[in-house]
Amino acid sequence: MVQLTRRQLLQAGALAGAGVLAGVHPAAARIAAGPSGLPGMFTEQLPTLAELGVIDMRGGGSTELWMRNARHSFHPELGLTDTLAYQAAGSSQTYLGPVIIAARGTGFNLTVHNAIQIHPLAFAIDTELVPAGSNDAHYPRTSVHLHGGNTSPESDGGPEQTFLPGTSYTYHYDNNQDAAGLWYHDHALGLTRLNVYAGLAGGYLLRDTPGGTGIDTGDGTHLPPPPYEVPLIIQDRMFNPDGSFAYPPNDELTAPDGTPRPWAPEFFGDIATVNGKCWPNLDVARGKYRFRVYNGSNARFYDLKFVVDATAIVFHQIGSDGGLLDRPVRLNKLVLGPGERADIVVDFAGLPAGSAVTLTNNARTPFPNGPVAVPPGGSPLRQIMRFTVLSQQGYTTPLPGHLRAQPLTKLADVAPAATRYMPLVEVLNGAGVPIMALLNNRTFKSPDITRVRSDSLEQWELINTTEDAHPIHLHFTQFQVLGRQRFDVDGYLAATGYVDPATGLVAPGRGYAVPVGPFLARRPAGAPANERGWKDTVVAMPGEVTRIVVPFGAAAAGGAPLAIGSSFKGEYVWHCHILEHEDNDMMQRYVIE
Ligand SMILES: [Cu+2]
């Protein structure tokens, strides 16, 4: 039986008693048990930066990638897995793509060839979500988005800029923005969750040039360089006994052919993979490591700790999505939503040789209100990977006290040209089952989209009326988080007119966003220290307004320096980075004009 949440009961007009069902969440019914016997932990070695493969584009020019079918070993106890990979010339990479290293201010061209022959997750394609006439099982559409890139519209890799097997697309990346840990990944409309799941994602490290004012040079002068700099691309996955990918169908919804609908509100895997290996180990020297942490998962949030002998050790976050923070921020835990990145430094120097440090996770699924208990299928994934401390000494240069030559421009001090109210809503059917999520209660195809002035600064209030957290991502720009504040969800929803009185349910296309001011509750909380940097993806918590200040061009703050260095006009998108939400239908176009 589907257990309804208070919100669902409210939407269905059947509230029997407020709070009676508090804490009960339909997610328990969504999580299927993993068909895999779980492989052993910490036996695989983590692929490092060099082993992931590097394309060094710091000199500019052009390069090529081929998207191909491949077979990948996530763990020797699993069979080989049919995957997709981005392969450089001469490479036989079998999952993800090489890490592209670029230099700030030096542009280059990337030509990507779609050489895919069949989709490894064809069984999970949802015909209700993909454009009419598409044949993604045998002829998958692809689009390569540089996530966090200050990119022109034609090189953005948006959901409708897809290209088919046998064709190519050339992207130009100016790299006219702060040094940062970006990533590239697929973005094909209605297919993103399956293309990324299959392997179409890769790291992109934008560096400062040695001799300039920026310290993110990768040469070890200020920060740990390779091999002490390691990307950690964290993705939960689920496998069938033969090693093939599993993606459980949605038993609560029926497809037109009468079978369970392939689309589910969230995918949660029962195995943690990092850089394409299950629960890997990394042997570390006694010194500092710079981990470029990517939440590359479809829907899973992580609440991460580095635990040794049951104690969470202190580490420092030095950068957020769009570049370095003003100064290192001391942490002993880190929450990352899908699409977010964190640039952190962990010091293993004080640990005796032989120490085992486990990267643990304590985030509920869905985040943050999912069930505490762990049903078969693994929710939450309590362990992610392990670090084994060696006796040799590593990188021991002290961490700089200041990470930027000039402090970050504080957008909170600049008056925005406009404030927009942007509600996040979940749409349920009459049985209380989620059927889609929306921005502004409009579908992706709606012509009712946001138009912003080039080089203007806007405040966007992300008003989360749902029960779950949503990581909201804007293309083109890097923004700042002002803070968060609780609000009266029921009062606000009633004021929008989103709910159809005839059914008591949110009806897509109805109503309009209204100012949230009259519904605010309690005091606003400022952004935590590790969010006081440049962001392109921000977690909007349920029942809260998340305020962000967004530059829509390099001159948006009157000439004060921003993370982005370019202004472009044209069409982009903003969306939830839970890929199941993005695909159905929590994504809108917006236009810079
Ligand atoms: Cu979402």
Coordinates of C-alpha atoms and ligand atoms in Angstrom, one line a residue:
M1 CA 0.0 0.0 0.0
V2 CA 1.2 3.5 -0.8
Q3 CA 1.5 5.5 2.4
L4 CA 0.7 9.1 1.9
T5 CA 2.6 11.9 3.4
R6 CA 0.9 14.8 5.0
R7 CA 1.6 16.9 1.9
Q8 CA 0.0 14.3 -0.3
L9 CA -3.0 14.1 1.9
L10 CA -3.3 17.8 1.8
Q11 CA -3.1 17.8 -1.9
A12 CA -5.7 15.1 -2.1
G13 CA -7.9 17.0 0.3
A14 CA -8.1 14.1 2.7
L15 CA -6.2 15.2 5.7
A16 CA -7.3 13.1 8.6
G17 CA -5.1 14.7 11.3
A18 CA -2.1 16.8 10.8
G19 CA 1.1 15.2 11.9
V20 CA -0.3 11.7 12.2
L21 CA 1.8 10.4 9.4
A22 CA 4.8 12.6 9.9
G23 CA 8.0 10.8 9.0
V24 CA 6.3 8.3 6.7
H25 CA 7.5 8.7 3.1
P26 CA 6.5 6.9 -0.1
A27 CA 10.2 6.4 -0.8
A28 CA 10.1 3.2 1.1
A29 CA 7.9 1.8 -1.5
R30 CA 10.1 3.1 -4.4
I31 CA 13.3 1.5 -3.4
A32 CA 13.6 -1.9 -4.9
A33 CA 16.0 -4.5 -3.4
G34 CA 19.2 -4.7 -5.4
P35 CA 19.3 -7.9 -7.5
S36 CA 23.0 -8.1 -7.0
G37 CA 24.8 -10.0 -4.4
L38 CA 27.0 -7.2 -3.1
P39 CA 30.7 -7.4 -4.0
G40 CA 33.4 -7.0 -1.4
M41 CA 34.4 -3.6 -0.1
F42 CA 37.7 -1.7 -0.4
T43 CA 39.4 -4.3 -2.6
E44 CA 39.4 -2.3 -5.8
Q45 CA 42.0 0.5 -6.1
L46 CA 40.6 3.9 -6.9
P47 CA 41.6 5.2 -10.4
T48 CA 43.6 8.4 -9.8
L49 CA 43.6 11.5 -12.1
A50 CA 46.3 9.9 -14.4
E51 CA 44.4 6.6 -14.5
L52 CA 41.1 8.3 -15.3
G53 CA 43.0 9.7 -18.3
V54 CA 43.8 13.4 -18.9
I55 CA 43.4 15.6 -21.9
D56 CA 45.6 18.6 -21.3
M57 CA 44.1 21.6 -23.3
R58 CA 46.0 24.3 -21.4
G59 CA 47.7 25.2 -24.7
G60 CA 44.4 25.7 -26.5
G61 CA 43.8 24.2 -30.0
S62 CA 41.3 21.4 -30.5
T63 CA 40.6 17.9 -29.4
E64 CA 38.1 15.1 -30.0
L65 CA 36.1 12.6 -28.0
W66 CA 34.2 9.6 -29.2
M67 CA 31.1 8.3 -27.3
R68 CA 31.1 4.5 -27.7
N69 CA 29.6 1.4 -26.2
A70 CA 32.1 -0.3 -23.9
R71 CA 32.3 -3.1 -21.3
H72 CA 33.6 -2.0 -17.9
S73 CA 34.7 -3.8 -14.8
F74 CA 33.3 -2.1 -11.7
H75 CA 34.5 -5.0 -9.5
P76 CA 35.9 -8.4 -10.3
E77 CA 33.1 -10.1 -8.4
L78 CA 30.6 -8.6 -10.9
G79 CA 30.4 -9.6 -14.5
L80 CA 31.5 -7.0 -17.1
T81 CA 28.9 -4.2 -17.4
D82 CA 27.7 -2.8 -20.7
T83 CA 28.4 1.0 -20.5
L84 CA 28.9 4.1 -22.5
A85 CA 32.2 6.1 -22.3
Y86 CA 33.8 9.2 -23.7
Q87 CA 37.0 8.0 -25.4
A88 CA 39.9 10.2 -26.4
A89 CA 41.8 9.3 -29.6
G90 CA 43.5 6.0 -29.1
S91 CA 41.9 5.4 -25.7
S92 CA 40.0 2.3 -24.7
Q93 CA 38.3 4.0 -21.7
T94 CA 35.3 1.9 -20.7
Y95 CA 33.4 4.2 -18.3
L96 CA 33.1 8.0 -17.8
G97 CA 35.5 10.2 -19.8
P98 CA 39.0 11.5 -19.4
V99 CA 39.5 14.5 -17.2
I100 CA 40.0 17.6 -19.3
I101 CA 42.5 20.1 -17.9
A102 CA 42.1 23.7 -19.2
A103 CA 43.7 27.0 -18.5
R104 CA 41.8 30.1 -17.6
G105 CA 41.7 32.5 -20.5
T106 CA 42.8 29.9 -23.1
G107 CA 39.9 28.6 -25.2
F108 CA 39.8 25.4 -27.2
N109 CA 37.4 23.4 -29.4
L110 CA 36.0 20.0 -28.4
T111 CA 34.5 17.9 -31.2
V112 CA 32.4 15.0 -29.8
H113 CA 31.5 12.1 -32.1
N114 CA 28.4 10.0 -31.3
A115 CA 29.5 6.5 -32.2
I116 CA 27.0 4.7 -30.0
Q117 CA 25.4 1.6 -31.4
I118 CA 22.9 0.6 -28.8
H119 CA 21.7 2.0 -25.4
P120 CA 22.9 -0.2 -22.5
L121 CA 19.8 1.0 -20.6
A122 CA 17.3 0.7 -23.4
F123 CA 14.9 -1.1 -21.1
A124 CA 14.6 2.0 -19.0
I125 CA 13.8 4.5 -21.7
D126 CA 10.4 6.1 -21.1
T127 CA 8.6 6.8 -24.3
E128 CA 6.4 9.4 -22.5
L129 CA 9.5 11.5 -21.8
V130 CA 11.4 11.5 -25.1
P131 CA 10.6 13.5 -28.2
A132 CA 8.2 11.9 -30.7
G133 CA 10.0 9.9 -33.3
S134 CA 13.2 9.4 -31.4
N135 CA 14.7 5.9 -31.3
D136 CA 17.0 6.1 -28.4
A137 CA 17.4 2.4 -27.8
H138 CA 19.2 1.9 -31.1
Y139 CA 19.9 5.5 -32.0
P140 CA 20.5 7.4 -28.8
R141 CA 20.4 11.2 -28.9
T142 CA 23.3 12.9 -27.0
S143 CA 24.2 16.4 -26.0
V144 CA 27.4 17.3 -24.1
H145 CA 26.9 20.0 -21.4
L146 CA 29.9 21.7 -19.7
H147 CA 28.4 22.0 -16.2
G148 CA 29.4 25.3 -14.6
G149 CA 30.8 26.6 -17.8
N150 CA 30.3 30.3 -18.8
T151 CA 29.5 29.1 -22.3
S152 CA 27.8 30.6 -25.3
P153 CA 24.3 29.2 -26.1
E154 CA 25.5 27.3 -29.1
S155 CA 28.2 25.5 -27.1
D156 CA 26.2 24.9 -24.0
G157 CA 25.0 21.4 -24.8
G158 CA 21.4 22.0 -23.8
P159 CA 18.7 19.4 -23.8
E160 CA 17.5 20.1 -27.3
Q161 CA 21.0 20.5 -28.9
T162 CA 21.2 16.7 -29.4
F163 CA 23.0 14.9 -32.1
L164 CA 22.7 11.3 -33.3
P165 CA 24.9 8.3 -33.9
G166 CA 27.1 8.9 -36.9
T167 CA 27.2 12.7 -36.3
S168 CA 29.4 15.1 -34.4
Y169 CA 29.1 18.4 -32.6
T170 CA 31.9 20.9 -32.0
Y171 CA 31.8 22.9 -28.8
H172 CA 33.9 26.0 -28.1
Y173 CA 35.0 26.6 -24.5
D174 CA 36.4 30.1 -23.8
N175 CA 37.5 29.2 -20.3
N176 CA 36.9 32.9 -19.5
Q177 CA 36.0 32.3 -15.8
D178 CA 37.6 31.5 -12.5
A179 CA 39.6 28.3 -12.1
A180 CA 37.1 25.7 -10.8
G181 CA 36.2 22.0 -10.8
L182 CA 33.6 21.8 -13.7
W183 CA 32.4 18.6 -15.3
Y184 CA 30.9 17.6 -18.6
H185 CA 28.0 15.2 -18.9
D186 CA 25.2 14.3 -21.2
H187 CA 22.0 16.4 -21.3
A188 CA 19.7 14.8 -23.9
L189 CA 16.0 15.7 -23.3
G190 CA 14.2 13.0 -21.4
L191 CA 17.2 10.7 -21.6
T192 CA 19.8 12.4 -19.4
R193 CA 19.4 10.1 -16.4
L194 CA 20.1 7.1 -18.5
N195 CA 23.0 8.5 -20.6
V196 CA 24.7 9.7 -17.4
Y197 CA 24.0 6.5 -15.6
A198 CA 25.5 4.5 -18.5
G199 CA 28.8 6.5 -18.1
L200 CA 28.6 9.8 -20.1
A201 CA 30.2 12.1 -17.6
G202 CA 33.8 13.4 -17.0
G203 CA 35.8 15.9 -14.9
Y204 CA 37.0 19.2 -16.2
L205 CA 39.6 21.1 -14.2
L206 CA 40.0 24.7 -15.1
R207 CA 43.4 26.0 -13.8
D208 CA 45.0 29.3 -13.1
T209 CA 48.2 30.0 -15.1
P210 CA 51.4 29.9 -13.1
G211 CA 52.8 33.4 -12.5
G212 CA 49.4 35.1 -12.3
T213 CA 47.4 36.0 -9.2
G214 CA 45.4 32.8 -9.0
I215 CA 46.8 30.0 -6.9
D216 CA 45.0 27.1 -8.5
T217 CA 47.9 26.3 -10.8
G218 CA 48.1 22.6 -10.3
D219 CA 51.9 22.9 -9.9
G220 CA 52.1 22.3 -6.1
T221 CA 53.2 25.8 -5.2
H222 CA 50.1 26.4 -3.0
L223 CA 47.9 23.3 -3.1
P224 CA 48.5 19.6 -3.4
P225 CA 49.2 18.8 -7.1
P226 CA 48.7 15.4 -8.8
P227 CA 49.2 12.7 -7.6
Y228 CA 48.0 14.3 -4.4
E229 CA 45.1 15.8 -6.2
V230 CA 42.4 13.2 -7.0
P231 CA 38.9 13.6 -8.4
L232 CA 36.3 11.6 -6.5
I233 CA 33.3 11.1 -8.9
I234 CA 30.7 9.5 -6.6
Q235 CA 27.9 7.6 -8.2
D236 CA 25.5 5.0 -6.7
R237 CA 24.7 2.1 -9.0
M238 CA 22.8 -1.2 -9.0
F239 CA 23.8 -4.3 -10.9
N240 CA 22.1 -7.5 -12.1
P241 CA 23.8 -10.8 -11.2
D242 CA 25.4 -10.9 -14.8
G243 CA 27.0 -7.5 -14.1
S244 CA 24.6 -5.5 -16.3
F245 CA 23.2 -2.2 -15.0
A246 CA 19.8 -2.4 -13.1
Y247 CA 17.4 0.4 -13.1
P248 CA 14.2 -0.7 -11.3
P249 CA 10.9 0.3 -12.9
N250 CA 8.2 2.2 -11.0
D251 CA 5.7 -0.3 -9.5
E252 CA 3.4 2.6 -8.6
L253 CA 2.8 3.8 -12.1
T254 CA 1.7 2.0 -15.3
A255 CA 3.1 2.7 -18.7
P256 CA 0.7 2.9 -21.8
D257 CA 1.5 -0.8 -22.6
G258 CA 0.3 -1.9 -19.1
T259 CA 3.8 -2.6 -17.7
P260 CA 5.3 -0.7 -14.8
R261 CA 6.4 2.7 -16.0
P262 CA 10.2 2.9 -16.6
W263 CA 10.5 6.4 -15.0
A264 CA 10.7 6.5 -11.3
P265 CA 10.9 9.6 -9.1
E266 CA 14.4 8.8 -8.0
F267 CA 17.0 6.1 -8.7
F268 CA 18.9 5.0 -5.6
G269 CA 21.6 2.3 -6.1
D270 CA 22.8 -0.2 -3.5
I271 CA 26.5 0.1 -4.4
A272 CA 28.7 3.1 -4.1
T273 CA 31.1 3.6 -7.0
V274 CA 33.9 6.2 -7.1
N275 CA 35.7 6.9 -10.4
G276 CA 34.0 3.8 -11.8
K277 CA 35.0 1.3 -9.1
C278 CA 32.8 -0.2 -6.3
W279 CA 33.7 0.9 -2.8
P280 CA 37.4 1.5 -3.8
N281 CA 40.5 2.0 -1.7
L282 CA 43.1 4.6 -2.2
D283 CA 46.6 4.2 -0.6
V284 CA 47.6 7.6 0.6
A285 CA 50.9 9.1 1.7
R286 CA 51.1 10.9 5.1
G287 CA 50.3 14.4 3.9
K288 CA 47.6 16.6 2.3
Y289 CA 45.4 15.4 -0.5
R290 CA 43.2 17.7 -2.6
F291 CA 40.0 15.8 -3.4
R292 CA 37.8 17.2 -6.2
V293 CA 34.5 15.7 -5.0
Y294 CA 31.8 15.3 -7.6
N295 CA 28.3 14.2 -6.7
G296 CA 27.7 12.5 -10.1
S297 CA 24.8 10.4 -8.8
N298 CA 21.3 10.5 -10.4
A299 CA 19.3 11.3 -7.2
R300 CA 21.3 10.5 -4.1
F301 CA 22.6 13.2 -1.7
Y302 CA 25.6 12.5 0.4
D303 CA 26.4 13.5 3.9
L304 CA 30.1 12.7 4.0
K305 CA 32.6 12.2 6.8
F306 CA 36.1 10.9 6.9
V307 CA 36.1 8.4 9.8
V308 CA 39.0 6.8 11.5
D309 CA 38.5 4.8 14.7
A310 CA 34.8 5.9 14.9
T311 CA 35.9 9.6 14.9
A312 CA 35.2 12.0 12.0
I313 CA 38.4 13.9 11.2
V314 CA 38.6 17.6 10.4
F315 CA 39.2 18.6 6.8
H316 CA 39.0 21.9 4.9
Q317 CA 36.8 22.9 2.0
I318 CA 38.8 25.3 -0.2
G319 CA 36.4 25.6 -3.2
S320 CA 32.8 25.3 -4.2
D321 CA 31.2 24.7 -7.7
G322 CA 32.6 27.8 -9.3
G323 CA 36.0 28.3 -7.8
L324 CA 38.1 28.8 -4.6
L325 CA 36.5 30.2 -1.4
D326 CA 38.1 33.3 0.2
R327 CA 39.8 31.1 2.8
P328 CA 39.7 27.4 3.8
V329 CA 36.6 26.4 5.8
R330 CA 37.1 23.8 8.6
L331 CA 34.5 21.0 8.4
N332 CA 34.0 17.5 9.8
K333 CA 31.1 16.7 7.4
L334 CA 30.0 17.7 4.0
V335 CA 26.6 17.5 2.3
L336 CA 26.5 17.4 -1.5
G337 CA 23.5 17.2 -3.7
P338 CA 23.5 15.7 -7.2
G339 CA 25.5 18.0 -9.5
E340 CA 27.3 19.8 -6.7
R341 CA 31.1 19.7 -6.3
A342 CA 33.4 20.4 -3.4
D343 CA 37.1 21.1 -3.5
I344 CA 38.5 19.8 -0.2
V345 CA 41.9 19.2 1.4
V346 CA 42.3 16.2 3.8
D347 CA 45.5 15.9 5.8
F348 CA 46.6 12.3 6.5
A349 CA 50.0 13.4 8.0
G350 CA 48.9 13.0 11.6
L351 CA 47.7 9.4 11.2
P352 CA 49.9 6.4 11.8
A353 CA 50.9 4.2 8.9
G354 CA 48.3 1.5 8.4
S355 CA 45.4 3.6 9.5
A356 CA 42.2 3.0 7.6
V357 CA 40.0 6.1 6.9
T358 CA 36.5 5.4 5.7
L359 CA 34.5 7.9 3.7
T360 CA 31.1 7.4 5.2
N361 CA 27.6 8.7 4.2
N362 CA 24.7 9.4 6.4
A363 CA 22.2 11.1 4.0
R364 CA 18.7 9.7 3.9
T365 CA 17.0 8.9 0.6
P366 CA 15.2 10.9 -0.5
F367 CA 17.0 13.7 1.2
P368 CA 16.5 14.9 3.9
N369 CA 13.3 13.2 5.1
G370 CA 13.5 9.7 3.8
P371 CA 13.2 6.7 6.1
V372 CA 15.9 6.1 8.7
A373 CA 15.7 2.3 8.5
V374 CA 17.6 0.5 5.8
P375 CA 15.4 -1.6 3.6
P376 CA 17.1 -4.2 1.4
G377 CA 18.6 -2.4 -1.5
G378 CA 20.8 -0.2 0.7
S379 CA 19.5 3.2 1.8
P380 CA 21.5 5.0 2.9
L381 CA 24.8 3.8 1.5
R382 CA 26.8 4.0 4.7
Q383 CA 30.2 3.5 3.2
I384 CA 31.6 5.1 0.0
M385 CA 35.3 4.3 -0.1
R386 CA 38.5 3.8 2.1
F387 CA 41.9 5.5 2.4
T388 CA 44.8 3.4 3.6
V389 CA 47.6 5.4 5.1
L390 CA 51.1 4.4 4.0
S391 CA 54.3 5.1 5.9
Q392 CA 55.8 7.5 3.2
Q393 CA 55.6 11.2 3.6
G394 CA 53.5 13.1 1.0
Y395 CA 52.7 16.8 0.4
T396 CA 53.2 18.8 3.6
T397 CA 53.1 22.4 2.5
P398 CA 50.8 24.4 4.8
L399 CA 47.4 25.3 3.4
P400 CA 47.3 29.0 2.4
G401 CA 45.3 31.2 4.8
H402 CA 43.9 33.1 1.9
L403 CA 42.9 31.4 -1.3
R404 CA 42.3 34.5 -3.5
A405 CA 44.4 37.6 -4.2
Q406 CA 41.3 39.8 -3.9
P407 CA 38.3 38.8 -1.7
L408 CA 35.2 37.6 -3.5
T409 CA 32.8 40.2 -4.7
K410 CA 29.9 40.0 -2.2
L411 CA 26.7 40.1 -4.4
A412 CA 24.6 40.6 -1.2
D413 CA 26.0 44.2 -1.3
V414 CA 24.8 44.8 -4.8
A415 CA 21.1 45.8 -5.5
P416 CA 19.5 43.3 -7.8
A417 CA 17.6 44.6 -10.8
A418 CA 14.7 42.2 -10.2
T419 CA 13.5 39.6 -7.6
R420 CA 11.8 36.5 -9.0
Y421 CA 9.7 34.0 -7.1
M422 CA 10.4 30.5 -8.4
P423 CA 8.3 27.7 -6.8
L424 CA 9.3 24.1 -6.9
V425 CA 6.4 21.7 -7.0
E426 CA 5.7 18.0 -7.1
V427 CA 2.7 16.7 -9.0
L428 CA 0.8 13.7 -7.7
N429 CA -1.9 11.6 -9.3
G430 CA -5.2 10.9 -7.5
A431 CA -3.6 7.9 -5.6
G432 CA -1.0 10.3 -4.2
V433 CA 1.9 8.9 -6.3
P434 CA 4.4 11.4 -7.7
I435 CA 4.1 11.7 -11.5
M436 CA 6.4 14.6 -12.2
A437 CA 8.1 17.6 -10.6
L438 CA 8.0 21.1 -12.0
L439 CA 9.5 24.6 -11.8
N440 CA 6.9 27.4 -11.6
N441 CA 4.3 24.8 -12.2
R442 CA 5.1 24.8 -15.9
T443 CA 6.3 21.9 -18.0
F444 CA 9.5 22.0 -20.1
K445 CA 7.5 22.7 -23.2
S446 CA 5.7 25.6 -21.8
P447 CA 6.3 28.9 -23.6
D448 CA 5.9 30.7 -20.3
I449 CA 9.6 31.1 -19.5
T450 CA 11.8 33.6 -17.8
R451 CA 13.5 36.4 -19.7
V452 CA 16.4 38.3 -18.2
R453 CA 18.4 41.3 -19.3
S454 CA 22.0 40.6 -20.3
D455 CA 24.5 41.8 -17.7
S456 CA 21.7 42.2 -15.1
L457 CA 21.9 40.9 -11.5
E458 CA 18.7 39.2 -10.2
Q459 CA 17.7 37.7 -6.9
W460 CA 15.9 34.3 -7.4
E461 CA 13.8 32.9 -4.5
L462 CA 13.6 29.2 -4.9
I463 CA 10.4 28.3 -3.0
N464 CA 10.4 24.6 -2.3
T465 CA 6.8 23.4 -1.7
T466 CA 7.8 19.7 -1.9
E467 CA 8.9 17.2 0.8
D468 CA 12.3 16.7 -0.7
A469 CA 15.4 18.7 -1.3
H470 CA 16.2 19.7 -4.9
P471 CA 19.6 20.7 -6.2
I472 CA 18.8 23.6 -8.6
H473 CA 21.3 24.3 -11.4
L474 CA 21.4 27.3 -13.7
H475 CA 23.3 27.1 -17.0
F476 CA 25.7 29.9 -18.2
T477 CA 26.5 31.5 -14.8
Q478 CA 27.9 31.2 -11.3
F479 CA 25.8 32.7 -8.5
Q480 CA 26.0 33.3 -4.8
V481 CA 23.7 31.9 -2.0
L482 CA 22.3 34.6 0.3
G483 CA 20.5 32.2 2.7
R484 CA 17.4 30.2 3.5
Q485 CA 14.2 30.8 5.3
R486 CA 11.2 28.7 6.2
F487 CA 7.7 29.5 4.9
D488 CA 4.1 28.4 5.2
V489 CA 3.9 25.8 2.4
D490 CA 0.1 25.3 2.5
G491 CA -0.6 29.0 2.6
Y492 CA 1.8 29.7 -0.2
L493 CA 0.5 26.9 -2.4
A494 CA -3.1 28.1 -1.9
A495 CA -2.1 31.7 -2.9
T496 CA -0.5 30.5 -6.2
G497 CA -3.7 28.8 -7.5
Y498 CA -1.6 25.8 -8.5
V499 CA -4.0 23.4 -6.9
D500 CA -7.1 22.5 -8.9
P501 CA -10.1 22.8 -6.5
A502 CA -11.9 20.0 -8.3
T503 CA -9.2 17.4 -7.5
G504 CA -7.3 19.0 -4.7
L505 CA -4.1 18.3 -6.6
V506 CA -1.4 20.5 -8.2
A507 CA -2.4 20.8 -11.9
P508 CA 0.5 21.6 -14.3
G509 CA 0.0 25.0 -16.0
R510 CA -2.4 26.4 -13.4
G511 CA -1.8 29.6 -11.5
Y512 CA 1.1 31.9 -11.0
A513 CA 4.0 32.3 -8.6
V514 CA 3.4 35.0 -6.1
P515 CA 5.7 36.8 -3.7
V516 CA 6.6 34.6 -0.7
G517 CA 7.0 37.5 1.8
P518 CA 3.6 37.1 3.5
F519 CA 4.2 33.4 4.1
L520 CA 7.7 33.6 5.6
A521 CA 8.3 32.1 9.0
R522 CA 11.1 32.3 11.5
R523 CA 14.3 34.2 10.8
P524 CA 16.3 33.9 7.6
A525 CA 19.6 32.0 8.0
G526 CA 22.7 33.1 6.1
A527 CA 24.6 30.7 3.9
P528 CA 27.0 28.5 5.7
A529 CA 30.7 29.4 5.3
N530 CA 31.4 26.6 2.8
E531 CA 28.6 28.0 0.5
R532 CA 30.0 31.5 0.6
G533 CA 31.6 31.1 -2.8
W534 CA 30.6 30.7 -6.4
K535 CA 27.8 28.1 -7.0
D536 CA 26.1 26.8 -10.1
T537 CA 24.0 24.3 -8.2
V538 CA 22.3 24.9 -4.9
V539 CA 20.3 22.7 -2.6
A540 CA 16.8 24.0 -2.0
M541 CA 15.6 22.4 1.2
P542 CA 11.9 21.4 1.6
G543 CA 9.7 24.0 3.2
E544 CA 12.3 26.7 2.7
V545 CA 13.0 29.6 0.4
T546 CA 16.5 29.5 -0.9
R547 CA 17.7 32.9 -2.0
I548 CA 20.4 33.2 -4.6
V549 CA 21.8 36.3 -6.4
V550 CA 22.5 35.5 -10.1
P551 CA 24.7 37.5 -12.5
F552 CA 23.4 37.1 -16.1
G553 CA 26.6 38.5 -17.6
A554 CA 30.1 39.5 -16.6
A555 CA 29.2 43.1 -16.1
A556 CA 26.2 42.3 -13.8
A557 CA 27.8 43.8 -10.7
G558 CA 28.8 47.1 -12.2
G559 CA 32.3 45.9 -13.2
A560 CA 33.1 44.2 -9.9
P561 CA 34.8 40.8 -10.6
L562 CA 32.6 37.8 -10.9
A563 CA 33.4 34.1 -11.5
I564 CA 32.2 34.5 -15.0
G565 CA 34.1 36.6 -17.5
S566 CA 31.7 36.5 -20.5
S567 CA 28.3 37.8 -21.4
F568 CA 26.2 35.9 -24.0
K569 CA 22.6 36.3 -25.2
G570 CA 20.4 33.5 -26.0
E571 CA 18.5 30.5 -24.6
Y572 CA 19.7 28.4 -21.7
V573 CA 18.0 26.1 -19.1
W574 CA 17.7 25.9 -15.4
H575 CA 16.7 22.7 -13.7
C576 CA 16.7 20.3 -10.8
H577 CA 19.9 18.1 -11.0
I578 CA 18.1 15.1 -9.6
L579 CA 18.2 13.5 -13.1
E580 CA 14.9 11.7 -12.7
H581 CA 13.3 15.1 -11.9
E582 CA 15.1 16.9 -14.7
D583 CA 13.9 14.3 -17.2
N584 CA 10.3 14.7 -16.0
D585 CA 9.9 17.7 -16.1
M586 CA 11.7 19.9 -13.6
M587 CA 13.5 22.0 -16.2
Q588 CA 12.7 25.3 -17.9
R589 CA 14.3 27.2 -20.6
Y590 CA 15.3 30.8 -19.9
V591 CA 16.4 33.5 -22.2
I592 CA 19.1 36.2 -21.8
E593 CA 18.2 39.1 -24.0
Ligands
CU1 CU 14.3 17.8 -8.0

